[in-house]
Short mmCIF file of C-alpha atoms (C1' of nucleotides) in Angstrom, two decimals:
data_model
loop_
_atom_site.label_atom_id
_atom_site.label_comp_id
_atom_site.label_asym_id
_atom_site.label_seq_id
_atom_site.Cartn_x
_atom_site.Cartn_y
_atom_site.Cartn_z
CA MET V 1 49.98 12.52 -24.37
CA PRO V 2 48.16 9.50 -22.72
CA PRO V 3 45.42 8.30 -24.96
CA ARG V 4 42.02 9.41 -23.24
CA LEU V 5 40.14 5.82 -22.97
CA THR V 6 36.59 5.28 -21.55
CA LYS V 7 36.44 3.11 -18.51
CA ARG V 8 35.11 0.11 -20.12
CA ARG V 9 38.22 0.14 -22.47
CA GLU V 10 40.42 0.62 -19.59
CA GLN V 11 39.26 -2.54 -18.21
CA VAL V 12 39.58 -4.30 -21.39
CA LEU V 13 43.33 -3.20 -21.69
CA ALA V 14 43.88 -3.73 -18.52
CA PHE V 15 42.20 -7.36 -18.87
CA ILE V 16 44.81 -8.08 -21.74
CA ARG V 17 47.68 -6.76 -20.07
CA ASP V 18 47.05 -9.02 -16.96
CA HIS V 19 45.86 -12.35 -18.99
CA ALA V 20 49.42 -11.91 -20.98
CA ALA V 21 51.53 -11.58 -17.81
CA ARG V 22 49.52 -14.25 -16.17
CA THR V 23 49.18 -16.98 -18.87
CA GLY V 24 52.02 -15.89 -21.32
CA ALA V 25 49.74 -15.19 -23.90
CA PRO V 26 47.05 -12.57 -25.04
CA PRO V 27 43.20 -13.62 -24.44
CA THR V 28 41.15 -14.43 -27.22
CA VAL V 29 37.94 -12.18 -28.15
CA ARG V 30 35.69 -14.24 -25.78
CA GLU V 31 37.99 -14.46 -23.16
CA ILE V 32 37.92 -10.87 -22.35
CA ALA V 33 34.10 -10.97 -22.99
CA ALA V 34 33.78 -13.63 -20.27
CA GLY V 35 36.43 -11.87 -18.20
CA LEU V 36 34.51 -8.71 -18.09
CA GLY V 37 31.18 -10.60 -17.96
CA ILE V 38 29.99 -9.88 -21.45
CA PRO V 39 27.64 -12.54 -23.24
CA SER V 40 28.62 -11.52 -26.76
CA PRO V 41 31.82 -11.65 -28.38
CA ASN V 42 30.78 -8.65 -30.40
CA ALA V 43 30.89 -6.17 -27.62
CA VAL V 44 34.65 -6.66 -27.47
CA VAL V 45 35.08 -6.63 -31.12
CA GLY V 46 34.33 -3.05 -30.72
CA HIS V 47 36.37 -1.95 -27.60
CA LEU V 48 39.30 -3.83 -29.63
CA ALA V 49 38.80 -1.80 -32.84
CA ALA V 50 38.58 1.61 -30.46
CA LEU V 51 41.94 0.67 -28.82
CA GLN V 52 43.65 -0.44 -31.95
CA ARG V 53 42.35 3.08 -34.03
CA MET V 54 43.93 4.80 -30.65
CA GLY V 55 47.05 2.66 -31.09
CA VAL V 56 47.49 1.21 -27.48
CA ILE V 57 47.01 -2.46 -29.27
CA GLU V 58 48.22 -3.79 -32.41
CA ARG V 59 45.99 -6.91 -33.92
CA SER V 60 47.15 -9.52 -36.14
CA PRO V 61 43.94 -10.33 -38.38
CA ARG V 62 42.37 -13.58 -38.18
CA ARG V 63 44.58 -15.13 -35.39
CA ALA V 64 44.12 -16.69 -32.32
CA ARG V 65 45.43 -14.47 -29.59
CA GLY V 66 46.42 -12.04 -32.48
CA ILE V 67 46.59 -8.67 -29.82
CA ARG V 68 49.61 -7.22 -28.81
CA THR V 69 49.74 -4.41 -26.30
CA VAL V 70 51.66 -1.42 -27.48
CA SER V 71 54.30 -0.94 -24.69
CA ALA V 72 54.44 2.27 -22.89
CA LEU V 73 57.71 2.83 -24.19
CA PRO V 74 57.94 4.69 -27.38
CA PRO V 75 59.98 3.34 -30.50
CA LEU V 76 63.46 5.17 -30.19
CA SER V 77 65.56 6.71 -33.13
CA LEU V 78 68.76 7.71 -31.83
CA PRO V 79 71.85 9.09 -33.52
CA ILE V 80 74.52 6.40 -33.54
CA PRO V 81 77.43 7.00 -31.47
CA GLU V 82 81.25 6.71 -32.82
CA VAL V 83 82.87 3.13 -33.30
CA VAL V 84 84.97 2.99 -29.79
CA PRO V 85 88.17 0.46 -29.82
CA GLY V 86 87.67 -2.72 -28.27
CA ILE V 87 88.38 -3.30 -24.17
CA PRO V 88 90.56 -6.45 -24.02
CA ILE V 89 89.24 -9.08 -22.08
CA LEU V 90 91.81 -10.96 -20.04
CA GLY V 91 91.98 -14.45 -18.65
CA ARG V 92 94.37 -15.36 -16.31
CA ILE V 93 96.81 -12.85 -15.03
CA ALA V 94 100.30 -14.26 -14.53
CA ALA V 95 103.42 -12.26 -12.96
CA GLY V 96 106.28 -11.39 -14.93
CA ARG V 97 104.42 -10.67 -17.86
CA PRO V 98 103.24 -7.51 -19.21
CA ILE V 99 99.15 -7.57 -18.69
CA TYR V 100 98.31 -6.95 -22.61
CA ALA V 101 100.13 -9.50 -23.72
CA ASP V 102 98.31 -11.54 -26.70
CA GLU V 103 97.99 -14.88 -25.19
CA ASN V 104 95.97 -13.46 -22.11
CA VAL V 105 93.35 -12.10 -24.32
CA GLU V 106 90.11 -14.01 -24.61
CA GLY V 107 88.05 -11.22 -26.40
CA THR V 108 87.41 -7.72 -26.49
CA ILE V 109 84.19 -5.58 -25.52
CA ALA V 110 83.32 -2.40 -27.53
CA ALA V 111 82.46 0.17 -24.66
CA ASP V 112 82.24 3.87 -25.13
CA PRO V 113 83.10 6.67 -22.53
CA PHE V 114 79.92 6.00 -20.59
CA LEU V 115 80.64 2.93 -19.56
CA VAL V 116 84.62 3.04 -19.29
CA ARG V 117 86.09 6.95 -19.12
CA ASP V 118 89.93 6.12 -19.64
CA ARG V 119 89.63 3.45 -21.91
CA ALA V 120 93.25 3.20 -23.23
CA GLU V 121 94.27 1.91 -19.75
CA THR V 122 91.52 -0.29 -19.16
CA PHE V 123 90.97 -3.74 -19.19
CA VAL V 124 88.14 -6.60 -18.51
CA LEU V 125 88.70 -9.31 -15.78
CA ARG V 126 86.37 -12.08 -15.06
CA VAL V 127 85.81 -12.51 -11.62
CA GLN V 128 86.52 -15.84 -9.85
CA GLY V 129 85.06 -16.49 -6.19
CA ASP V 130 82.67 -14.74 -3.86
CA SER V 131 85.20 -12.63 -1.76
CA MET V 132 83.89 -9.45 -3.08
CA SER V 133 80.02 -10.61 -2.97
CA GLY V 134 79.58 -7.70 0.00
CA ASP V 135 80.04 -5.07 -2.48
CA ALA V 136 77.96 -6.65 -5.03
CA ILE V 137 80.74 -8.12 -7.29
CA LEU V 138 80.11 -11.75 -7.73
CA PRO V 139 81.52 -14.79 -9.43
CA GLY V 140 81.49 -14.89 -13.10
CA ASP V 141 81.02 -10.83 -13.28
CA TYR V 142 82.98 -9.04 -15.76
CA ILE V 143 85.06 -6.21 -13.68
CA PHE V 144 86.37 -3.15 -15.53
CA VAL V 145 90.16 -2.33 -14.49
CA ARG V 146 92.15 0.78 -14.81
CA ARG V 147 95.74 0.07 -14.95
CA GLN V 148 97.55 1.77 -12.25
CA PRO V 149 100.46 1.12 -9.92
CA VAL V 150 98.84 3.08 -6.98
CA ALA V 151 95.54 3.11 -5.38
CA GLU V 152 93.97 4.90 -2.69
CA ARG V 153 92.94 3.74 0.79
CA GLY V 154 89.55 1.87 0.67
CA GLN V 155 89.44 1.46 -3.16
CA ILE V 156 88.78 -1.70 -4.68
CA VAL V 157 91.67 -2.97 -6.38
CA VAL V 158 93.11 -5.70 -8.60
CA ALA V 159 96.29 -6.70 -6.94
CA LEU V 160 98.94 -9.45 -7.74
CA ILE V 161 100.25 -11.86 -4.35
CA ASP V 162 103.10 -13.76 -5.34
CA ASP V 163 101.65 -15.35 -8.76
CA GLU V 164 97.75 -15.15 -7.86
CA ALA V 165 95.58 -12.20 -9.03
CA THR V 166 92.98 -10.96 -6.58
CA VAL V 167 90.50 -8.31 -5.97
CA LYS V 168 90.27 -6.60 -3.09
CA ARG V 169 89.52 -3.64 -0.74
CA TYR V 170 93.21 -1.68 -0.54
CA PHE V 171 94.49 -0.34 2.85
CA PRO V 172 97.94 0.55 3.32
CA GLU V 173 99.33 0.67 6.48
CA PRO V 174 103.03 1.03 7.79
CA ARG V 175 105.23 -1.71 6.52
CA ARG V 176 102.21 -3.59 5.26
CA VAL V 177 99.24 -3.83 3.34
CA ARG V 178 96.06 -4.94 3.95
CA LEU V 179 93.54 -6.50 1.47
CA VAL V 180 90.07 -7.12 2.77
CA ALA V 181 87.29 -8.74 1.33
CA SER V 182 84.11 -7.44 1.34
CA ASN V 183 82.22 -11.25 2.50
CA PRO V 184 82.69 -11.53 6.11
CA ALA V 185 83.74 -15.21 5.22
CA TYR V 186 87.09 -14.49 4.09
CA ALA V 187 89.99 -12.93 6.34
CA PRO V 188 92.03 -10.20 5.36
CA ILE V 189 95.16 -10.17 3.92
CA VAL V 190 97.81 -9.03 5.09
CA ILE V 191 101.59 -8.62 3.28
CA ARG V 192 104.26 -7.54 5.63
CA GLN V 193 107.45 -6.06 4.25
CA GLU V 194 109.31 -8.37 5.78
CA ASP V 195 107.47 -11.10 4.43
CA GLY V 196 109.47 -11.23 0.99
CA ARG V 197 106.13 -11.94 -1.10
CA ARG V 198 105.54 -10.29 -4.72
CA PHE V 199 102.92 -7.84 -4.32
CA GLU V 200 101.53 -5.46 -6.89
CA VAL V 201 98.84 -3.08 -7.54
CA LEU V 202 97.50 -3.69 -10.85
CA GLY V 203 94.64 -1.29 -11.19
CA VAL V 204 91.45 0.13 -9.66
CA VAL V 205 87.95 -1.33 -10.36
CA THR V 206 85.78 1.25 -11.90
CA GLY V 207 82.90 -0.66 -13.28
CA VAL V 208 81.16 -4.14 -12.78
CA PHE V 209 79.00 -5.72 -15.74
CA ARG V 210 76.82 -8.73 -15.39
CA ARG V 211 75.00 -10.96 -17.74
CA VAL V 212 71.91 -11.92 -16.00
CA MET X 1 70.13 -30.89 -14.03
CA PRO X 2 68.82 -29.36 -17.43
CA PRO X 3 66.89 -32.22 -19.29
CA ARG X 4 68.53 -34.08 -21.93
CA LEU X 5 66.66 -33.05 -24.91
CA THR X 6 67.06 -34.21 -28.79
CA LYS X 7 68.14 -31.47 -31.03
CA ARG X 8 64.72 -31.72 -32.80
CA ARG X 9 63.36 -30.80 -29.57
CA GLU X 10 65.99 -28.26 -28.63
CA GLN X 11 64.93 -26.64 -31.87
CA VAL X 12 60.85 -26.64 -30.74
CA LEU X 13 61.67 -25.22 -27.65
CA ALA X 14 63.98 -22.97 -29.30
CA PHE X 15 60.85 -21.91 -31.57
CA ILE X 16 58.53 -21.26 -28.93
CA ARG X 17 60.65 -19.05 -26.60
CA ASP X 18 61.61 -17.16 -29.62
CA HIS X 19 58.24 -16.93 -30.93
CA ALA X 20 56.60 -15.86 -27.44
CA ALA X 21 59.88 -13.03 -26.80
CA ARG X 22 59.05 -11.90 -30.52
CA THR X 23 55.51 -11.61 -30.76
CA GLY X 24 54.01 -11.27 -27.21
CA ALA X 25 52.20 -14.81 -27.65
CA PRO X 26 53.48 -18.98 -27.85
CA PRO X 27 52.95 -20.24 -31.47
CA THR X 28 50.43 -22.66 -32.53
CA VAL X 29 51.20 -26.08 -32.98
CA ARG X 30 50.99 -25.76 -37.01
CA GLU X 31 53.03 -22.35 -36.69
CA ILE X 32 55.95 -24.55 -34.84
CA ALA X 33 55.32 -27.21 -37.84
CA ALA X 34 55.84 -24.42 -40.37
CA GLY X 35 58.80 -22.61 -38.51
CA LEU X 36 60.78 -26.06 -38.74
CA GLY X 37 59.72 -27.21 -42.29
CA ILE X 38 57.33 -29.97 -41.08
CA PRO X 39 54.25 -30.42 -43.15
CA SER X 40 52.40 -32.41 -40.37
CA PRO X 41 50.89 -31.03 -37.24
CA ASN X 42 51.11 -34.29 -35.57
CA ALA X 43 54.95 -34.42 -35.44
CA VAL X 44 54.92 -31.47 -33.66
CA VAL X 45 52.34 -32.55 -31.62
CA GLY X 46 54.75 -35.70 -29.89
CA HIS X 47 57.19 -33.34 -29.44
CA LEU X 48 55.51 -31.37 -27.58
CA ALA X 49 54.20 -34.18 -25.31
CA ALA X 50 57.51 -35.39 -24.75
CA LEU X 51 58.93 -31.57 -23.68
CA GLN X 52 55.82 -31.80 -21.49
CA ARG X 53 56.80 -34.93 -20.01
CA MET X 54 59.96 -33.75 -19.37
CA GLY X 55 58.52 -30.44 -17.55
CA VAL X 56 60.09 -27.92 -19.76
CA ILE X 57 56.95 -27.10 -21.06
CA GLU X 58 53.24 -26.59 -19.88
CA ARG X 59 50.61 -26.69 -21.65
CA SER X 60 46.57 -25.77 -21.33
CA PRO X 61 44.42 -28.42 -23.24
CA ARG X 62 42.63 -27.75 -26.26
CA ARG X 63 43.56 -23.89 -26.00
CA ALA X 64 44.98 -21.91 -28.43
CA ARG X 65 48.28 -21.39 -28.07
CA GLY X 66 48.15 -22.69 -24.72
CA ILE X 67 52.04 -23.72 -24.60
CA ARG X 68 54.12 -22.09 -21.62
CA THR X 69 57.71 -22.74 -21.44
CA VAL X 70 59.02 -23.57 -17.83
CA SER X 71 62.71 -23.50 -17.22
CA ALA X 72 65.01 -21.02 -17.95
CA LEU X 73 67.86 -22.36 -20.29
CA PRO X 74 70.73 -20.23 -21.55
CA PRO X 75 69.40 -18.03 -24.64
CA LEU X 76 69.99 -19.26 -27.89
CA SER X 77 72.88 -17.58 -29.74
CA LEU X 78 71.35 -15.40 -32.46
CA PRO X 79 73.74 -14.32 -35.64
CA ILE X 80 75.76 -11.77 -34.27
CA PRO X 81 75.74 -8.39 -35.87
CA GLU X 82 79.20 -6.52 -36.41
CA VAL X 83 77.96 -2.59 -36.05
CA VAL X 84 77.82 -1.37 -32.85
CA PRO X 85 74.28 0.92 -32.48
CA GLY X 86 73.82 2.85 -29.28
CA ILE X 87 71.73 1.57 -26.85
CA PRO X 88 69.15 4.08 -25.24
CA ILE X 89 69.34 5.00 -21.65
CA LEU X 90 66.11 6.14 -20.07
CA GLY X 91 65.34 8.02 -17.35
CA ARG X 92 62.01 7.72 -15.05
CA ILE X 93 59.57 5.31 -16.80
CA ALA X 94 55.92 6.52 -16.19
CA ALA X 95 52.62 4.70 -17.81
CA GLY X 96 49.98 7.33 -17.66
CA ARG X 97 52.19 9.75 -19.89
CA PRO X 98 53.95 7.86 -22.10
CA ILE X 99 57.17 9.89 -22.34
CA TYR X 100 58.44 11.07 -25.93
CA ALA X 101 61.95 9.29 -26.68
CA ASP X 102 64.03 13.02 -26.84
CA GLU X 103 62.92 13.80 -23.34
CA ASN X 104 63.16 10.49 -21.92
CA VAL X 105 66.82 9.67 -23.02
CA GLU X 106 69.73 10.22 -21.06
CA GLY X 107 71.92 9.06 -23.30
CA THR X 108 73.18 6.04 -25.05
CA ILE X 109 75.56 3.50 -24.66
CA ALA X 110 77.24 1.91 -27.01
CA ALA X 111 77.50 -1.60 -26.41
CA ASP X 112 78.73 -5.13 -28.22
CA PRO X 113 77.32 -8.22 -28.73
CA PHE X 114 79.47 -9.35 -25.51
CA LEU X 115 77.44 -7.10 -23.37
CA VAL X 116 73.65 -7.19 -25.11
CA ARG X 117 72.62 -9.91 -27.38
CA ASP X 118 69.28 -8.50 -28.65
CA ARG X 119 70.55 -4.99 -29.07
CA ALA X 120 67.44 -3.53 -31.12
CA GLU X 121 64.88 -4.34 -28.37
CA THR X 122 67.48 -3.31 -25.56
CA PHE X 123 67.30 -0.44 -23.34
CA VAL X 124 69.24 0.91 -20.31
CA LEU X 125 67.21 1.69 -17.01
CA ARG X 126 68.97 3.45 -13.73
CA VAL X 127 67.90 1.25 -10.76
CA GLN X 128 66.37 3.40 -8.09
CA GLY X 129 66.13 1.60 -4.90
CA ASP X 130 67.61 -1.35 -2.98
CA SER X 131 64.88 -4.20 -3.19
CA MET X 132 66.96 -6.24 -5.77
CA SER X 133 70.22 -6.17 -3.70
CA GLY X 134 69.91 -9.93 -3.25
CA ASP X 135 70.74 -10.33 -6.49
CA ALA X 136 73.50 -7.80 -6.40
CA ILE X 137 71.86 -5.05 -8.13
CA LEU X 138 72.11 -2.17 -6.11
CA PRO X 139 70.68 1.52 -6.46
CA GLY X 140 72.33 3.62 -9.49
CA ASP X 141 73.27 0.52 -11.27
CA TYR X 142 72.36 0.27 -14.85
CA ILE X 143 70.31 -2.77 -15.93
CA PHE X 144 70.34 -3.80 -19.49
CA VAL X 145 66.54 -4.53 -20.35
CA ARG X 146 65.32 -6.40 -23.22
CA ARG X 147 61.75 -5.48 -24.06
CA GLN X 148 59.27 -7.99 -24.49
CA PRO X 149 55.84 -8.19 -23.11
CA VAL X 150 56.08 -11.80 -21.41
CA ALA X 151 58.48 -13.30 -19.21
CA GLU X 152 59.04 -16.84 -17.70
CA ARG X 153 58.46 -17.51 -13.97
CA GLY X 154 61.22 -16.31 -11.89
CA GLN X 155 63.00 -14.29 -14.23
CA ILE X 156 64.02 -10.78 -13.15
CA VAL X 157 61.68 -8.42 -15.01
CA VAL X 158 61.26 -4.46 -15.31
CA ALA X 159 57.33 -4.13 -14.74
CA LEU X 160 54.85 -1.45 -14.77
CA ILE X 161 52.42 -1.37 -11.66
CA ASP X 162 50.10 1.26 -12.36
CA ASP X 163 52.19 4.20 -13.00
CA GLU X 164 55.65 3.09 -11.54
CA ALA X 165 58.26 1.21 -12.89
CA THR X 166 59.89 -2.07 -10.72
CA VAL X 167 62.29 -4.13 -10.67
CA LYS X 168 61.35 -7.51 -9.61
CA ARG X 169 61.72 -11.59 -10.00
CA TYR X 170 58.39 -12.35 -11.92
CA PHE X 171 55.79 -15.15 -10.57
CA PRO X 172 52.71 -15.45 -12.63
CA GLU X 173 50.10 -17.82 -10.87
CA PRO X 174 46.41 -18.33 -11.29
CA ARG X 175 44.45 -15.32 -11.36
CA ARG X 176 47.12 -13.18 -9.73
CA VAL X 177 50.88 -12.10 -10.37
CA ARG X 178 53.70 -12.13 -7.36
CA LEU X 179 56.51 -9.71 -7.90
CA VAL X 180 59.10 -11.05 -5.41
CA ALA X 181 62.00 -8.76 -4.00
CA SER X 182 65.66 -10.05 -3.21
CA ASN X 183 65.98 -8.04 -0.48
CA PRO X 184 63.90 -9.71 2.10
CA ALA X 185 63.14 -6.37 3.71
CA TYR X 186 60.40 -5.75 1.04
CA ALA X 187 57.22 -7.86 0.75
CA PRO X 188 56.31 -9.31 -2.28
CA ILE X 189 53.74 -7.38 -4.44
CA VAL X 190 50.62 -9.31 -5.27
CA ILE X 191 48.67 -8.36 -8.19
CA ARG X 192 45.25 -9.45 -8.23
CA GLN X 193 43.20 -10.12 -11.12
CA GLU X 194 40.04 -8.44 -9.60
CA ASP X 195 42.33 -5.35 -8.03
CA GLY X 196 41.99 -3.60 -11.43
CA ARG X 197 45.29 -2.19 -11.49
CA ARG X 198 47.42 -1.66 -14.22
CA PHE X 199 50.22 -4.24 -14.79
CA GLU X 200 52.31 -4.95 -17.84
CA VAL X 201 55.84 -6.61 -18.12
CA LEU X 202 58.21 -4.20 -20.08
CA GLY X 203 61.14 -6.41 -20.35
CA VAL X 204 63.34 -8.72 -18.90
CA VAL X 205 66.66 -7.95 -17.07
CA THR X 206 69.66 -9.23 -19.16
CA GLY X 207 72.44 -7.10 -18.07
CA VAL X 208 73.92 -5.11 -14.79
CA PHE X 209 76.59 -2.38 -14.92
CA ARG X 210 77.93 -0.30 -11.94
CA ARG X 211 80.48 2.23 -11.96
CA VAL X 212 82.26 1.83 -8.77
"C1'" DG W 1 15.26 15.78 -33.50
"C1'" DA W 2 19.07 14.63 -35.86
"C1'" DT W 3 23.96 12.80 -35.13
"C1'" DG W 4 27.68 10.32 -33.59
"C1'" DG W 5 29.77 7.64 -30.10
"C1'" DT W 6 29.53 4.27 -26.22
"C1'" DA W 7 27.55 -0.50 -25.03
"C1'" DG W 8 25.43 -4.12 -25.77
"C1'" DT W 9 22.54 -8.74 -27.40
"C1'" DG W 10 22.16 -12.35 -30.36
"C1'" DT W 11 23.16 -15.31 -34.41
"C1'" DA W 12 25.88 -17.13 -37.70
"C1'" DC W 13 29.91 -18.39 -40.88
"C1'" DG W 14 34.21 -19.97 -42.39
"C1'" DG W 15 38.85 -20.68 -41.30
"C1'" DA W 16 42.83 -21.70 -37.52
"C1'" DT W 17 43.26 -24.93 -34.06
"C1'" DG W 18 44.41 -28.93 -31.15
"C1'" DT W 19 43.66 -33.94 -31.22
"C1'" DA W 20 42.84 -38.58 -32.52
"C1'" DC W 21 43.95 -42.25 -35.77
"C1'" DA W 22 46.70 -45.18 -38.57
"C1'" DG W 23 50.45 -45.78 -40.66
"C1'" DT W 24 56.43 -45.55 -42.41
"C1'" DC W 25 61.13 -45.41 -41.72
"C1'" DG W 26 65.14 -45.77 -39.18
"C1'" DT W 27 68.05 -46.42 -34.67
"C1'" DC W 28 69.56 -49.21 -31.31
"C1'" DA W 29 70.00 -51.64 -26.93
"C1'" DA W 30 68.24 -56.10 -25.47
"C1'" DT I 1 64.53 -60.15 -34.30
"C1'" DT I 2 62.36 -57.75 -31.02
"C1'" DG I 3 60.58 -53.60 -29.47
"C1'" DA I 4 60.99 -49.28 -27.43
"C1'" DC I 5 61.68 -44.63 -29.45
"C1'" DG I 6 62.36 -40.55 -32.22
"C1'" DA I 7 61.03 -38.46 -36.19
"C1'" DC I 8 57.67 -37.94 -39.68
"C1'" DT I 9 53.34 -38.21 -43.20
"C1'" DG I 10 48.36 -37.59 -44.46
"C1'" DT I 11 44.06 -37.44 -43.06
"C1'" DA I 12 39.93 -36.32 -40.26
"C1'" DC I 13 36.88 -33.91 -37.20
"C1'" DA I 14 34.80 -31.14 -33.36
"C1'" DT I 15 35.41 -27.23 -31.22
"C1'" DC I 16 37.84 -22.68 -30.75
"C1'" DC I 17 38.01 -18.02 -32.77
"C1'" DG I 18 37.80 -13.95 -35.28
"C1'" DT I 19 34.50 -11.79 -37.80
"C1'" DA I 20 30.20 -10.27 -39.88
"C1'" DC I 21 25.59 -8.90 -39.58
"C1'" DA I 22 21.22 -6.84 -37.93
"C1'" DC I 23 19.00 -4.76 -34.03
"C1'" DT I 24 18.47 -2.01 -29.39
"C1'" DA I 25 19.76 1.18 -25.98
"C1'" DC I 26 21.78 5.15 -23.80
"C1'" DC I 27 23.65 9.88 -23.77
"C1'" DA I 28 25.76 13.83 -24.79
"C1'" DT I 29 25.32 18.23 -28.09
"C1'" DC I 30 24.57 20.59 -31.83
#
DNA sequence: GATGGTAGTGTACGGATGTACAGTCGTCAA
DNA sequence: TTGACGACTGTACATCCGTACACTACCATC
């Protein structure tokens, strides 16, 4: 239920929020009074007491700027989901070695089915380079990759070209494969059958995570 | 170039950031002293002067808690818990009617410290609109938000304007707040003090996840 | 016409707070 | 060996700030 506040108390609350957002600290009693054109601090004290009674602010007694606005977000108490096994974070992917080789694993991520559907066949890679920035995949992002040897046309895949792993959109064509970056600064990579290069689809990208 | 700070001054800066994020207001000189085990306020004064000289904090002279941190350094690493509780996924956020937990929560994500550092204060939101596409945050993405009532200049925040939640970059200015989209098609939102609009910082964005 | 809530004025007290002054101790480069 | 700097102790003071007390006024509604 939205607490029913008087107009004046809405103003007081708005002033507190605004002051905190602008200056990085909540206002003092006298700053609120000055902001609303009230000469006496005691008038504000009454409003603060009312706001506290209604639960929209919290106060630390006798502390300067001891006002905290209670967020619109309610406190949450939720069931704790089952513990899930970790998904390996792989470092460099080298050709000729199984993907899950121990030496490649930099760590694990515990992620639940919401983030990753097919956990057993999923691994995580750190993105290098900005060739997929057109798909909002940036350098340093972590991508979730489901291991599979084939992909559908147009999917974002992790592929091995010779000894190098790369992330691109996948376009199979007669006698060749086109790997297209989403950053127009990068030309498509074309692997022709007669080139004799090693080419392998390691998996398809199912998710992206980025620390901000 | 990150300014080279002494160990002690790093501690002071970290304490200020931590205190501000936790309590909603920066600490007093004596609170910093007490937090670092220093009996004299003057020892802290010297550190604050140095931090100000180096431009990593700003101060409002003679005002209680008149410290503002300026630049965003990598967050300090807090003790990492082993257990992995669920992080709530919230639906729409409306201000006028604070929605009860069970109505509003679409589900939970089990994410470990690798994905989310301060999990107790973190929730997940679904992005609506493409206003932050310049930061590779797209419609439908899930963003991880750490609940805190104040933010630092330039951080990506979730803010409440009147009755609407929005994701923007946050720029506090004298007597107003500027919220800037990273998609140039969207003009900055300016909330002036005299507008009388409701404004509140709900938290800062710490991560992005996208299903591909 | 009594009651209770809202909104305010004016004054005052004591502790919190920023700040200044006077020193101490150790390190490290000139 | 001088001097700059970091880190700190200890004291002191004016002002800021939360809080309390006394009092006024308006306005519902019971």
